[in-house]
PDB file of C-alpha atoms and ligand atoms in Angstrom:
ATOM      1  CA  UNK A 272     -10.602   6.180 -11.009  1.00 60.00           C
ATOM      2  CA  UNK A 273      -7.048   6.588 -10.146  1.00 85.00           C
ATOM      3  CA  UNK A 274      -6.795   3.206  -8.397  1.00 92.00           C
ATOM      4  CA  UNK A 275      -7.245   1.546 -11.687  1.00 94.00           C
ATOM      5  CA  UNK A 276      -3.626   2.988 -12.193  1.00 94.00           C
ATOM      6  CA  UNK A 277      -2.340   2.050  -8.658  1.00 94.00           C
ATOM      7  CA  UNK A 278      -3.544  -1.816  -9.244  1.00 96.00           C
ATOM      8  CA  UNK A 279      -2.588  -1.758 -12.689  1.00 96.00           C
ATOM      9  CA  UNK A 280       1.232  -0.407 -12.004  1.00 95.00           C
ATOM     10  CA  UNK A 281       1.720  -2.908  -8.856  1.00 96.00           C
ATOM     11  CA  UNK A 282       0.652  -5.691 -10.927  1.00 96.00           C
ATOM     12  CA  UNK A 283       2.923  -4.572 -13.639  1.00 96.00           C
ATOM     13  CA  UNK A 284       5.580  -3.703 -10.961  1.00 95.00           C
ATOM     14  CA  UNK A 285       5.118  -7.715  -9.519  1.00 95.00           C
ATOM     15  CA  UNK A 286       5.628  -8.998 -13.214  1.00 95.00           C
ATOM     16  CA  UNK A 287       8.783  -7.196 -13.341  1.00 96.00           C
ATOM     17  CA  UNK A 288      10.360  -8.058 -10.692  1.00 95.00           C
ATOM     18  CA  UNK A 289       9.008 -12.207 -10.126  1.00 95.00           C
ATOM     19  CA  UNK A 290       9.125 -12.731 -13.956  1.00 95.00           C
ATOM     20  CA  UNK A 291       8.925 -16.526 -12.990  1.00 94.00           C
ATOM     21  CA  UNK A 292       7.110 -16.945 -10.193  1.00 93.00           C
ATOM     22  CA  UNK A 293       4.408 -14.429  -9.911  1.00 92.00           C
ATOM     23  CA  UNK A 294       2.036 -16.899 -11.024  1.00 91.00           C
ATOM     24  CA  UNK A 295       2.603 -18.142  -7.269  1.00 93.00           C
ATOM     25  CA  UNK A 296       1.669 -14.792  -5.794  1.00 95.00           C
ATOM     26  CA  UNK A 297      -1.278 -15.503  -3.001  1.00 96.00           C
ATOM     27  CA  UNK A 298      -1.096 -11.632  -1.032  1.00 97.00           C
ATOM     28  CA  UNK A 299       0.198  -8.683  -1.632  1.00 97.00           C
ATOM     29  CA  UNK A 300       0.211  -6.005   1.655  1.00 97.00           C
ATOM     30  CA  UNK A 301       0.454  -2.577   0.670  1.00 96.00           C
ATOM     31  CA  UNK A 302       0.653   0.376   3.345  1.00 96.00           C
ATOM     32  CA  UNK A 303      -0.891   3.974   2.056  1.00 95.00           C
ATOM     33  CA  UNK A 304      -0.712   6.559   3.908  1.00 95.00           C
ATOM     34  CA  UNK A 305      -3.753   8.742   5.365  1.00 93.00           C
ATOM     35  CA  UNK A 306      -2.084  11.424   2.880  1.00 92.00           C
ATOM     36  CA  UNK A 307      -1.454   9.458  -0.351  1.00 91.00           C
ATOM     37  CA  UNK A 308      -5.049   9.794  -0.856  1.00 86.00           C
ATOM     38  CA  UNK A 309      -5.739   6.355  -1.336  1.00 88.00           C
ATOM     39  CA  UNK A 310      -9.470   4.948  -0.564  1.00 89.00           C
ATOM     40  CA  UNK A 311      -9.228   1.516   1.105  1.00 90.00           C
ATOM     41  CA  UNK A 312     -12.555   0.749  -0.467  1.00 92.00           C
ATOM     42  CA  UNK A 313     -12.190   1.921  -3.602  1.00 94.00           C
ATOM     43  CA  UNK A 314      -8.665   0.495  -3.736  1.00 95.00           C
ATOM     44  CA  UNK A 315     -10.208  -3.097  -3.674  1.00 95.00           C
ATOM     45  CA  UNK A 316     -12.747  -2.593  -6.070  1.00 96.00           C
ATOM     46  CA  UNK A 317      -9.811  -1.779  -8.138  1.00 96.00           C
ATOM     47  CA  UNK A 318      -8.241  -4.538  -7.149  1.00 97.00           C
ATOM     48  CA  UNK A 319     -11.024  -7.265  -7.543  1.00 96.00           C
ATOM     49  CA  UNK A 320     -12.008  -5.732 -11.389  1.00 96.00           C
ATOM     50  CA  UNK A 321      -8.533  -6.276 -12.445  1.00 96.00           C
ATOM     51  CA  UNK A 322      -7.800  -9.877 -10.816  1.00 96.00           C
ATOM     52  CA  UNK A 323     -11.653 -10.572 -13.011  1.00 95.00           C
ATOM     53  CA  UNK A 324      -9.263  -9.765 -16.010  1.00 95.00           C
ATOM     54  CA  UNK A 325      -6.714 -11.056 -15.243  1.00 94.00           C
ATOM     55  CA  UNK A 326      -7.184 -14.723 -14.639  1.00 91.00           C
ATOM     56  CA  UNK A 327      -3.624 -15.819 -13.925  1.00 89.00           C
ATOM     57  CA  UNK A 328      -4.022 -13.621 -10.531  1.00 93.00           C
ATOM     58  CA  UNK A 329      -7.320 -15.287  -9.393  1.00 90.00           C
ATOM     59  CA  UNK A 330      -5.573 -16.098  -6.036  1.00 91.00           C
ATOM     60  CA  UNK A 331      -4.690 -12.981  -5.213  1.00 96.00           C
ATOM     61  CA  UNK A 332      -4.987 -11.257  -2.245  1.00 97.00           C
ATOM     62  CA  UNK A 333      -4.851  -7.702  -1.139  1.00 97.00           C
ATOM     63  CA  UNK A 334      -4.192  -5.824   2.073  1.00 97.00           C
ATOM     64  CA  UNK A 335      -4.717  -2.556   2.784  1.00 96.00           C
ATOM     65  CA  UNK A 336      -2.853  -1.289   5.833  1.00 95.00           C
ATOM     66  CA  UNK A 337      -3.811   2.465   6.194  1.00 94.00           C
ATOM     67  CA  UNK A 338      -0.690   4.633   7.968  1.00 96.00           C
ATOM     68  CA  UNK A 339      -1.446   7.452   9.811  1.00 96.00           C
ATOM     69  CA  UNK A 340      -0.043  10.691   9.341  1.00 97.00           C
ATOM     70  CA  UNK A 341       3.126  11.963  11.298  1.00 97.00           C
ATOM     71  CA  UNK A 342       4.820  14.853  11.829  1.00 98.00           C
ATOM     72  CA  UNK A 343       7.830  16.336  13.372  1.00 98.00           C
ATOM     73  CA  UNK A 344       7.749  18.833  16.022  1.00 98.00           C
ATOM     74  CA  UNK A 345      11.536  20.675  15.654  1.00 97.00           C
ATOM     75  CA  UNK A 346      10.580  22.242  19.747  1.00 97.00           C
ATOM     76  CA  UNK A 347       9.893  18.337  21.466  1.00 98.00           C
ATOM     77  CA  UNK A 348      11.814  16.715  19.152  1.00 98.00           C
ATOM     78  CA  UNK A 349       9.623  14.301  18.536  1.00 97.00           C
ATOM     79  CA  UNK A 350       6.768  12.822  15.633  1.00 97.00           C
ATOM     80  CA  UNK A 351       3.269  13.520  16.543  1.00 98.00           C
ATOM     81  CA  UNK A 352       0.325  11.995  14.913  1.00 97.00           C
ATOM     82  CA  UNK A 353      -1.698  14.425  12.848  1.00 96.00           C
ATOM     83  CA  UNK A 354      -5.457  14.087  13.396  1.00 93.00           C
ATOM     84  CA  UNK A 355      -8.019  15.748  11.218  1.00 90.00           C
ATOM     85  CA  UNK A 356      -5.305  17.555   9.080  1.00 88.00           C
ATOM     86  CA  UNK A 357      -4.277  19.532  12.565  1.00 94.00           C
ATOM     87  CA  UNK A 358      -0.562  19.864  12.028  1.00 96.00           C
ATOM     88  CA  UNK A 359      -0.009  21.286  15.320  1.00 97.00           C
ATOM     89  CA  UNK A 360       1.544  18.880  18.136  1.00 97.00           C
ATOM     90  CA  UNK A 361       0.225  19.374  21.320  1.00 96.00           C
ATOM     91  CA  UNK A 362       2.893  21.722  23.083  1.00 98.00           C
ATOM     92  CA  UNK A 363       1.598  24.106  20.540  1.00 97.00           C
ATOM     93  CA  UNK A 364       3.515  24.320  17.786  1.00 97.00           C
ATOM     94  CA  UNK A 365       2.501  23.872  14.270  1.00 97.00           C
ATOM     95  CA  UNK A 366       4.610  21.699  12.290  1.00 97.00           C
ATOM     96  CA  UNK A 367       4.430  20.475   8.449  1.00 93.00           C
ATOM     97  CA  UNK A 368       7.326  18.501   8.509  1.00 97.00           C
ATOM     98  CA  UNK A 369       5.935  15.475   7.564  1.00 97.00           C
ATOM     99  CA  UNK A 370       7.514  12.225   8.320  1.00 97.00           C
ATOM    100  CA  UNK A 371       4.374   9.521   8.077  1.00 97.00           C
ATOM    101  CA  UNK A 372       1.102   9.879   5.304  1.00 96.00           C
ATOM    102  CA  UNK A 373       2.358  10.292   2.316  1.00 94.00           C
ATOM    103  CA  UNK A 374       3.478   6.439   1.752  1.00 94.00           C
ATOM    104  CA  UNK A 375       2.382   4.367  -0.734  1.00 94.00           C
ATOM    105  CA  UNK A 376       4.416   0.639  -1.154  1.00 95.00           C
ATOM    106  CA  UNK A 377       4.621  -2.541  -0.828  1.00 96.00           C
ATOM    107  CA  UNK A 378       5.483  -4.278   1.701  1.00 97.00           C
ATOM    108  CA  UNK A 379       4.472  -7.817   1.401  1.00 97.00           C
ATOM    109  CA  UNK A 380       4.385 -10.656  -1.121  1.00 97.00           C
ATOM    110  CA  UNK A 381       3.245 -13.872   0.186  1.00 96.00           C
ATOM    111  CA  UNK A 382       3.588 -17.068  -2.422  1.00 95.00           C
ATOM    112  CA  UNK A 383       2.051 -20.158  -2.367  1.00 92.00           C
ATOM    113  CA  UNK A 384       4.828 -22.267  -0.641  1.00 84.00           C
ATOM    114  CA  UNK A 385       6.195 -25.396  -2.310  1.00 69.00           C
ATOM    115  CA  UNK A 386       6.809 -28.565  -1.037  1.00 57.00           C
ATOM    116  CA  UNK A 387      10.867 -28.767  -1.115  1.00 50.00           C
ATOM    117  CA  UNK A 388      11.256 -25.107   0.073  1.00 48.00           C
TER     118      UNK A 388
HETATM  119 ZN1   ZN B 522       5.830  19.704  20.222  1.00 94.16          ZN
END
């Protein structure tokens, strides 16, 4: 399953970036574009399976925000939302210039707060 690999990579990255603090992470927020082929339910399932196998991440929560697809119209000089994979602007011109929808990124990491912080 594609999502399992993504979750694995995400945790590897967190441990690399925060080698001394990764156990204090309480929440990770991901943004996934509709074109990134991420199924929010599958990614939640993969996440829960990973956390079950890795006790040190038991307190971590995952939030997935799904981003709509936006394409840019050269005629209007504006971006428009692509609905049902219809890459046509409201002015009638087609466009395949995707400006949003392919991304998959970590947008927020929340750590357990410490008393002296
Ligand atoms: Zn247009």
